[in-house]
XYZ file of C-alpha atoms in Angstrom:
457
model
C 56.967 90.037 102.993
C 60.870 90.903 102.995
C 62.696 92.523 100.246
C 64.359 89.783 98.579
C 67.874 91.512 98.528
C 68.735 93.626 101.486
C 71.786 95.424 102.239
C 73.957 93.341 104.895
C 76.622 95.812 105.684
C 78.872 96.246 108.854
C 78.965 92.448 109.206
C 82.431 92.252 109.758
C 82.516 93.512 113.456
C 85.786 94.523 114.813
C 87.925 93.740 111.363
C 89.814 96.792 110.410
C 90.010 96.494 106.379
C 91.651 98.942 103.958
C 88.456 99.918 102.387
C 84.976 99.223 103.061
C 83.365 97.349 100.231
C 79.702 97.453 99.635
C 78.096 94.125 99.451
C 74.580 92.661 99.247
C 73.255 89.517 100.235
C 69.888 87.872 99.713
C 67.852 87.969 103.012
C 64.371 86.763 103.895
C 62.612 85.431 106.962
C 61.957 82.157 105.700
C 62.712 79.933 108.972
C 59.998 78.822 111.351
C 61.691 76.348 113.161
C 62.046 77.520 116.921
C 64.889 75.872 117.259
C 66.886 77.832 114.818
C 67.945 81.780 114.698
C 68.733 81.577 110.805
C 69.962 79.160 108.045
C 73.379 80.652 106.502
C 73.629 79.270 103.043
C 71.421 76.600 103.764
C 73.070 75.757 107.266
C 71.436 75.998 110.480
C 72.369 78.602 112.979
C 70.894 77.469 116.244
C 68.976 79.728 118.504
C 70.595 77.975 121.611
C 74.150 78.844 120.033
C 73.088 82.802 119.193
C 71.698 83.223 122.903
C 74.954 81.332 124.290
C 76.897 83.434 122.075
C 74.950 86.775 123.403
C 75.414 86.045 127.118
C 79.002 85.375 126.759
C 79.363 88.700 124.692
C 77.300 90.753 127.380
C 79.970 89.414 130.019
C 82.150 91.535 128.306
C 79.979 94.310 126.861
C 76.796 94.481 128.883
C 75.111 96.861 126.395
C 75.594 94.451 123.139
C 72.387 93.799 121.127
C 71.548 90.031 120.272
C 71.103 91.801 116.702
C 74.343 92.601 116.758
C 75.604 89.263 117.893
C 73.848 87.339 115.370
C 75.443 89.786 112.815
C 78.801 88.900 113.670
C 77.829 85.356 113.969
C 76.539 84.893 110.485
C 79.228 87.318 109.189
C 82.016 84.935 111.054
C 80.290 81.716 109.874
C 80.631 83.173 106.210
C 83.947 84.357 106.526
C 85.108 80.857 108.329
C 83.843 78.808 105.546
C 85.703 80.969 102.900
C 88.664 80.811 104.476
C 88.865 77.149 105.129
C 87.786 76.255 101.650
C 90.440 79.089 100.235
C 93.385 78.176 102.568
C 92.641 74.989 104.429
C 92.957 74.274 107.935
C 96.982 73.864 107.732
C 97.820 77.277 106.003
C 95.299 78.959 108.473
C 96.777 78.037 111.453
C 100.526 77.687 110.282
C 102.985 79.320 111.981
C 101.031 79.666 115.085
C 102.714 78.504 118.223
C 99.255 76.581 119.699
C 100.385 74.451 122.853
C 97.149 72.104 122.366
C 95.773 70.399 119.341
C 93.041 72.684 117.729
C 90.211 70.498 118.371
C 91.333 69.563 122.006
C 91.214 73.547 122.376
C 88.221 74.139 121.085
C 86.405 71.286 123.209
C 88.054 72.704 126.191
C 86.442 76.470 125.265
C 83.160 74.838 124.626
C 83.251 73.225 128.104
C 84.466 76.183 129.815
C 82.057 78.399 128.058
C 79.004 76.190 129.053
C 80.401 76.339 132.930
C 80.453 80.007 132.547
C 76.568 79.827 131.097
C 75.000 77.105 133.301
C 77.528 76.659 136.313
C 74.866 76.565 139.021
C 72.627 74.020 136.957
C 75.706 71.829 136.860
C 76.708 71.925 140.532
C 72.986 70.776 141.149
C 73.324 67.886 138.764
C 76.410 66.793 140.539
C 75.297 67.040 144.014
C 72.821 64.579 142.860
C 75.816 62.255 141.814
C 76.732 59.163 144.517
C 78.943 61.138 146.557
C 77.954 64.502 145.587
C 80.960 64.831 143.228
C 82.363 63.813 139.610
C 83.491 60.497 141.384
C 79.899 59.433 141.182
C 80.347 58.946 136.900
C 83.672 56.863 137.471
C 82.962 53.148 137.269
C 86.697 51.600 137.216
C 90.116 52.929 137.463
C 92.585 50.161 136.118
C 96.051 50.129 137.621
C 98.555 51.333 135.405
C 100.826 48.524 134.573
C 104.562 49.429 134.643
C 105.429 47.263 131.120
C 102.647 48.806 129.440
C 103.916 52.266 130.223
C 107.506 50.999 128.926
C 105.902 49.389 125.961
C 104.063 53.310 125.438
C 106.786 55.798 127.066
C 109.871 53.786 126.684
C 112.137 53.012 129.628
C 112.703 55.488 132.326
C 115.669 57.542 131.923
C 116.021 57.301 128.281
C 117.121 59.959 126.072
C 114.450 61.388 123.563
C 114.819 63.737 120.856
C 110.996 64.559 120.989
C 108.072 63.657 123.134
C 105.948 61.982 120.959
C 104.623 58.731 120.240
C 104.832 56.660 116.720
C 102.028 55.031 115.526
C 102.617 51.621 117.201
C 102.999 53.690 120.697
C 99.888 55.302 119.805
C 98.229 51.780 119.421
C 99.522 50.444 122.664
C 98.469 53.790 124.464
C 94.665 53.461 122.876
C 94.453 49.863 124.686
C 95.231 51.279 128.163
C 92.465 51.963 129.862
C 92.863 55.085 132.664
C 88.867 55.135 133.876
C 86.169 54.174 132.835
C 82.831 56.035 133.212
C 78.839 56.245 132.924
C 77.166 59.383 132.532
C 73.612 60.605 133.971
C 72.124 60.296 130.807
C 73.006 56.865 130.082
C 76.250 57.323 128.168
C 79.236 55.057 128.923
C 82.903 55.094 127.891
C 86.582 54.888 128.790
C 89.433 57.451 128.371
C 92.633 55.846 127.470
C 96.338 56.391 127.931
C 96.213 57.957 124.246
C 93.126 60.349 125.019
C 95.251 61.758 127.913
C 98.205 61.891 125.756
C 96.274 63.852 122.953
C 95.457 66.404 125.225
C 98.730 67.614 126.448
C 100.789 70.619 125.335
C 104.931 69.629 125.390
C 105.016 70.211 129.219
C 101.998 68.024 130.002
C 103.843 65.239 127.608
C 106.875 65.702 129.211
C 104.945 64.674 132.875
C 103.750 61.513 131.001
C 107.188 60.573 129.707
C 108.278 60.996 133.423
C 105.860 58.747 134.530
C 104.169 60.764 136.790
C 100.957 58.821 137.739
C 99.126 61.576 139.706
C 99.543 63.800 136.855
C 97.979 60.953 134.731
C 94.916 60.933 137.150
C 94.473 64.295 137.450
C 94.730 64.835 133.729
C 91.613 61.824 133.362
C 89.829 63.594 135.778
C 89.943 67.019 133.897
C 89.164 65.361 130.781
C 86.062 63.383 132.519
C 85.031 66.920 133.756
C 84.722 68.320 129.997
C 82.771 65.160 128.939
C 80.246 65.746 131.819
C 79.513 69.070 130.955
C 78.685 68.260 127.332
C 77.161 65.519 128.144
C 74.739 67.368 130.430
C 74.467 70.298 127.654
C 73.602 67.702 125.051
C 71.094 65.998 127.168
C 69.724 69.521 128.267
C 69.642 71.547 124.806
C 70.144 68.742 122.074
C 73.146 67.434 120.391
C 72.839 69.751 117.576
C 72.430 72.747 119.356
C 75.715 72.069 121.349
C 77.361 70.973 118.371
C 76.449 74.621 116.834
C 77.777 76.343 119.733
C 81.108 74.484 119.214
C 80.829 75.527 115.642
C 80.363 79.165 116.395
C 83.532 78.952 118.588
C 85.436 77.484 115.785
C 84.485 79.903 113.398
C 85.551 82.716 116.066
C 88.863 81.047 115.891
C 88.928 80.643 112.166
C 88.383 84.171 111.424
C 91.089 85.416 114.301
C 93.356 82.721 112.114
C 92.402 84.438 109.071
C 93.190 87.995 110.436
C 96.557 86.859 111.305
C 97.215 85.500 108.070
C 96.203 88.854 106.308
C 98.441 91.246 109.120
C 95.801 91.782 111.742
C 96.604 90.947 115.352
C 99.963 90.674 114.721
C 102.841 92.885 115.604
C 105.214 94.472 112.742
C 107.445 91.739 113.333
C 105.513 88.892 113.107
C 104.941 87.104 109.658
C 102.758 84.693 108.375
C 103.008 82.482 105.060
C 100.887 84.975 103.112
C 102.452 87.944 104.054
C 105.905 86.306 103.291
C 104.584 85.360 100.031
C 103.226 88.501 99.284
C 106.596 90.524 100.331
C 108.883 88.393 97.824
C 106.465 89.266 94.937
C 106.660 92.991 95.713
C 109.188 94.632 93.092
C 111.268 97.619 93.196
C 108.850 99.984 91.645
C 106.650 99.435 94.507
C 109.212 99.303 96.924
C 110.178 103.031 95.427
C 106.824 104.224 95.262
C 106.206 103.209 99.184
C 109.344 105.091 100.020
C 108.170 108.479 98.325
C 104.522 108.051 99.687
C 106.256 107.390 103.476
C 109.539 109.152 103.889
C 108.860 109.869 107.309
C 109.063 106.149 108.324
C 112.592 106.508 106.999
C 113.752 109.180 108.885
C 116.921 108.754 110.407
C 119.858 110.623 112.374
C 122.735 110.969 109.783
C 125.418 112.247 112.153
C 125.944 113.748 115.766
C 128.206 116.075 117.030
C 128.786 114.653 120.827
C 130.946 115.171 124.346
C 131.230 112.845 126.648
C 132.388 112.209 130.398
C 133.874 108.650 131.564
C 133.448 108.199 135.553
C 135.168 105.097 137.249
C 132.348 104.219 139.836
C 128.580 105.093 140.196
C 128.762 107.449 142.981
C 131.321 109.707 141.104
C 129.086 109.400 137.998
C 125.925 110.820 140.024
C 127.784 113.577 141.558
C 128.899 114.850 138.092
C 125.366 114.302 136.690
C 124.136 116.373 139.781
C 126.392 119.139 138.796
C 125.612 119.292 135.309
C 121.887 119.236 135.995
C 122.793 122.342 138.051
C 123.889 124.131 135.159
C 127.654 122.999 135.375
C 129.724 123.482 131.932
C 130.004 120.039 130.416
C 133.373 120.763 128.787
C 134.896 122.142 132.022
C 133.451 119.154 133.903
C 134.948 116.593 131.561
C 138.210 118.190 131.630
C 138.122 117.801 135.552
C 136.776 114.417 136.075
C 136.916 112.429 132.962
C 138.932 109.157 132.869
C 138.985 109.231 128.811
C 141.759 110.293 126.800
C 139.821 113.211 125.285
C 139.164 114.463 128.832
C 141.786 117.455 127.724
C 139.805 118.754 124.843
C 136.297 118.657 126.893
C 135.495 114.847 126.139
C 134.752 116.074 122.485
C 134.067 113.188 120.357
C 133.734 114.947 116.964
C 131.098 114.001 114.449
C 129.632 110.684 114.856
C 128.548 109.376 111.448
C 125.408 106.681 111.357
C 127.127 104.319 109.359
C 128.157 100.533 109.915
C 127.475 98.854 113.138
C 127.935 101.962 115.763
C 129.770 100.841 118.834
C 127.503 100.961 122.204
C 128.817 104.672 122.855
C 127.755 106.186 119.472
C 124.507 104.143 119.803
C 123.879 106.133 123.002
C 125.118 109.569 121.340
C 122.220 108.543 118.327
C 119.727 107.904 121.203
C 120.295 111.318 122.743
C 118.243 114.729 122.172
C 119.968 117.511 121.202
C 121.078 119.504 124.119
C 120.101 117.069 126.744
C 122.599 115.474 129.071
C 122.186 111.878 129.330
C 121.862 110.060 132.790
C 125.080 107.998 133.714
C 125.263 104.901 131.923
C 127.451 101.628 133.170
C 129.200 100.536 130.071
C 128.822 96.993 129.162
C 132.077 95.624 129.950
C 133.158 92.125 129.919
C 133.006 90.019 133.306
C 136.774 90.843 134.014
C 136.878 94.471 132.901
C 136.626 97.481 135.142
C 133.236 99.175 135.004
C 132.825 102.627 134.146
C 130.096 105.176 133.514
C 129.451 107.313 130.940
C 127.619 110.640 130.403
C 126.811 112.098 126.916
C 125.526 115.490 125.619
C 124.924 115.752 121.805
C 125.549 119.442 120.879
C 124.331 119.206 117.092
C 122.502 116.913 115.128
C 121.906 116.210 111.590
C 118.775 114.179 110.448
C 118.187 112.851 106.796
C 116.476 109.795 105.502
C 117.570 106.363 105.022
C 119.016 105.662 100.982
C 116.223 104.815 98.936
C 118.162 101.639 97.507
C 119.251 100.549 100.864
C 118.350 97.090 102.474
C 116.560 98.403 105.164
C 114.200 100.705 102.752
C 113.361 97.559 100.909
C 112.640 95.117 103.817
C 110.334 97.799 105.430
C 108.552 98.731 102.223
C 108.037 95.324 100.867
C 106.394 94.118 103.879
C 104.362 97.436 104.309
C 103.050 96.811 100.714
C 102.599 93.073 101.703
C 100.138 94.152 104.338
C 98.571 96.297 102.261
C 97.551 93.579 99.290
C 96.939 91.388 102.182
C 93.906 93.701 103.590
C 93.004 94.289 100.117
C 92.484 90.462 99.578
C 90.728 90.264 102.661
C 88.333 93.041 101.848
C 87.702 91.327 98.742
C 87.118 88.264 100.382
C 84.537 89.758 102.752
C 82.856 91.457 99.856
C 82.349 88.124 97.711
C 81.102 85.948 100.623
C 78.770 89.023 101.500
C 77.605 89.198 97.909
C 76.953 85.410 97.249
C 75.232 84.981 100.730
C 71.936 83.476 101.199
C 70.489 84.097 104.857
C 67.227 83.130 105.916
C 66.051 84.731 109.341
C 63.583 83.675 112.010
C 61.607 86.729 112.607
C 60.160 85.030 115.906
C 63.820 84.992 117.241
C 64.820 88.345 116.430
C 62.630 90.281 118.836
C 64.503 93.447 118.089
C 64.650 95.710 115.311
C 66.974 94.376 112.884
C 69.018 97.229 111.724
C 71.684 96.176 109.503
C 70.130 93.079 108.054
C 67.052 94.952 106.678
C 63.604 95.123 107.529
C 60.272 93.847 106.188
C 58.844 95.771 103.329
């Protein structure tokens, strides 16, 4: 018999959280159906979906075990369900620049995964079709009527603010059949112009509105190919098993979206609605506490003492740079070659303070290490102004930190504290779903030691 409650740790593989919170789940081995690997809170996890996910994972990580993949699938199913319930699909995917509709992208991912796993079998099925290719399932390709297209997309050349169809246009597009098909398993259907429209990103819709007939047919064939793969897989493995693999892929996307929502997997300049909300709620005391703990993050150059040499062309700039690299005296070379007004003073710029918005020469000086001569840099002059080159030497540098009450400190600290809170929230959500989970396993499917999922007692 299995222990009624077993430690279920390490499930969120790949998640980097602020703290690893212990969590337990009710685990038993009650599943007897050979088609199932497990039940997660009563919902089935098919053995087919596990094996497919394992084979896909091994393509990237050959040593990964099926048990490790099962742990990941269980954790993602739990976390994805909680994410959808807590945040909703709209919040999870808001702010993401997804070119294709979420369900369309998921269907394409499912079809692509099945092709990758069962490509050779699919090729044999295609060869048995009339003509030995996908055209063997096409029963009709109606001609596209120009007037009907006008009713959907408007007149050619018409100015449009966006490439989107209104309700009436969508209804008309649904009535226009692009092709009809009959699958080997007996399923029949049709692809409408609306089906093609829904599968497009902005670039694809531009092609549709431009009346590219070849593009419409090409997209119809691509859609048909995906439908063919899914029809074959459902006949070969069962609709429930294939739909569960789709659910596995959807869970993965939901967990990735949840991570991004909490600041994982996005760069420091990217945001999310959750992070933005948390950042607005960070108070002055929290900002100052973060500032004191992380002063190294707010280091800045207060001022530099620098010299420069201004040259009229790149050739002379490179020549002077070569002399400096050979040990030439910067001030002497500035007096001899610089075209700037301060040449007589050896190109001395004096002390440059880090305040306001520094000009480009000051920015160049602040970017330079003390005692190191810069390479010749072309000045960013206007299109009608004569070009010139600058060489800079920083003789002294005074370092400091940004003022505690500055806007830069508030912005950086607020966002950092928001990320800390977001990660803590994600850790708490992870702990809760594991603590409340009910997991039933199929001992026959698990032919390896169950490691983190517990063992029979």
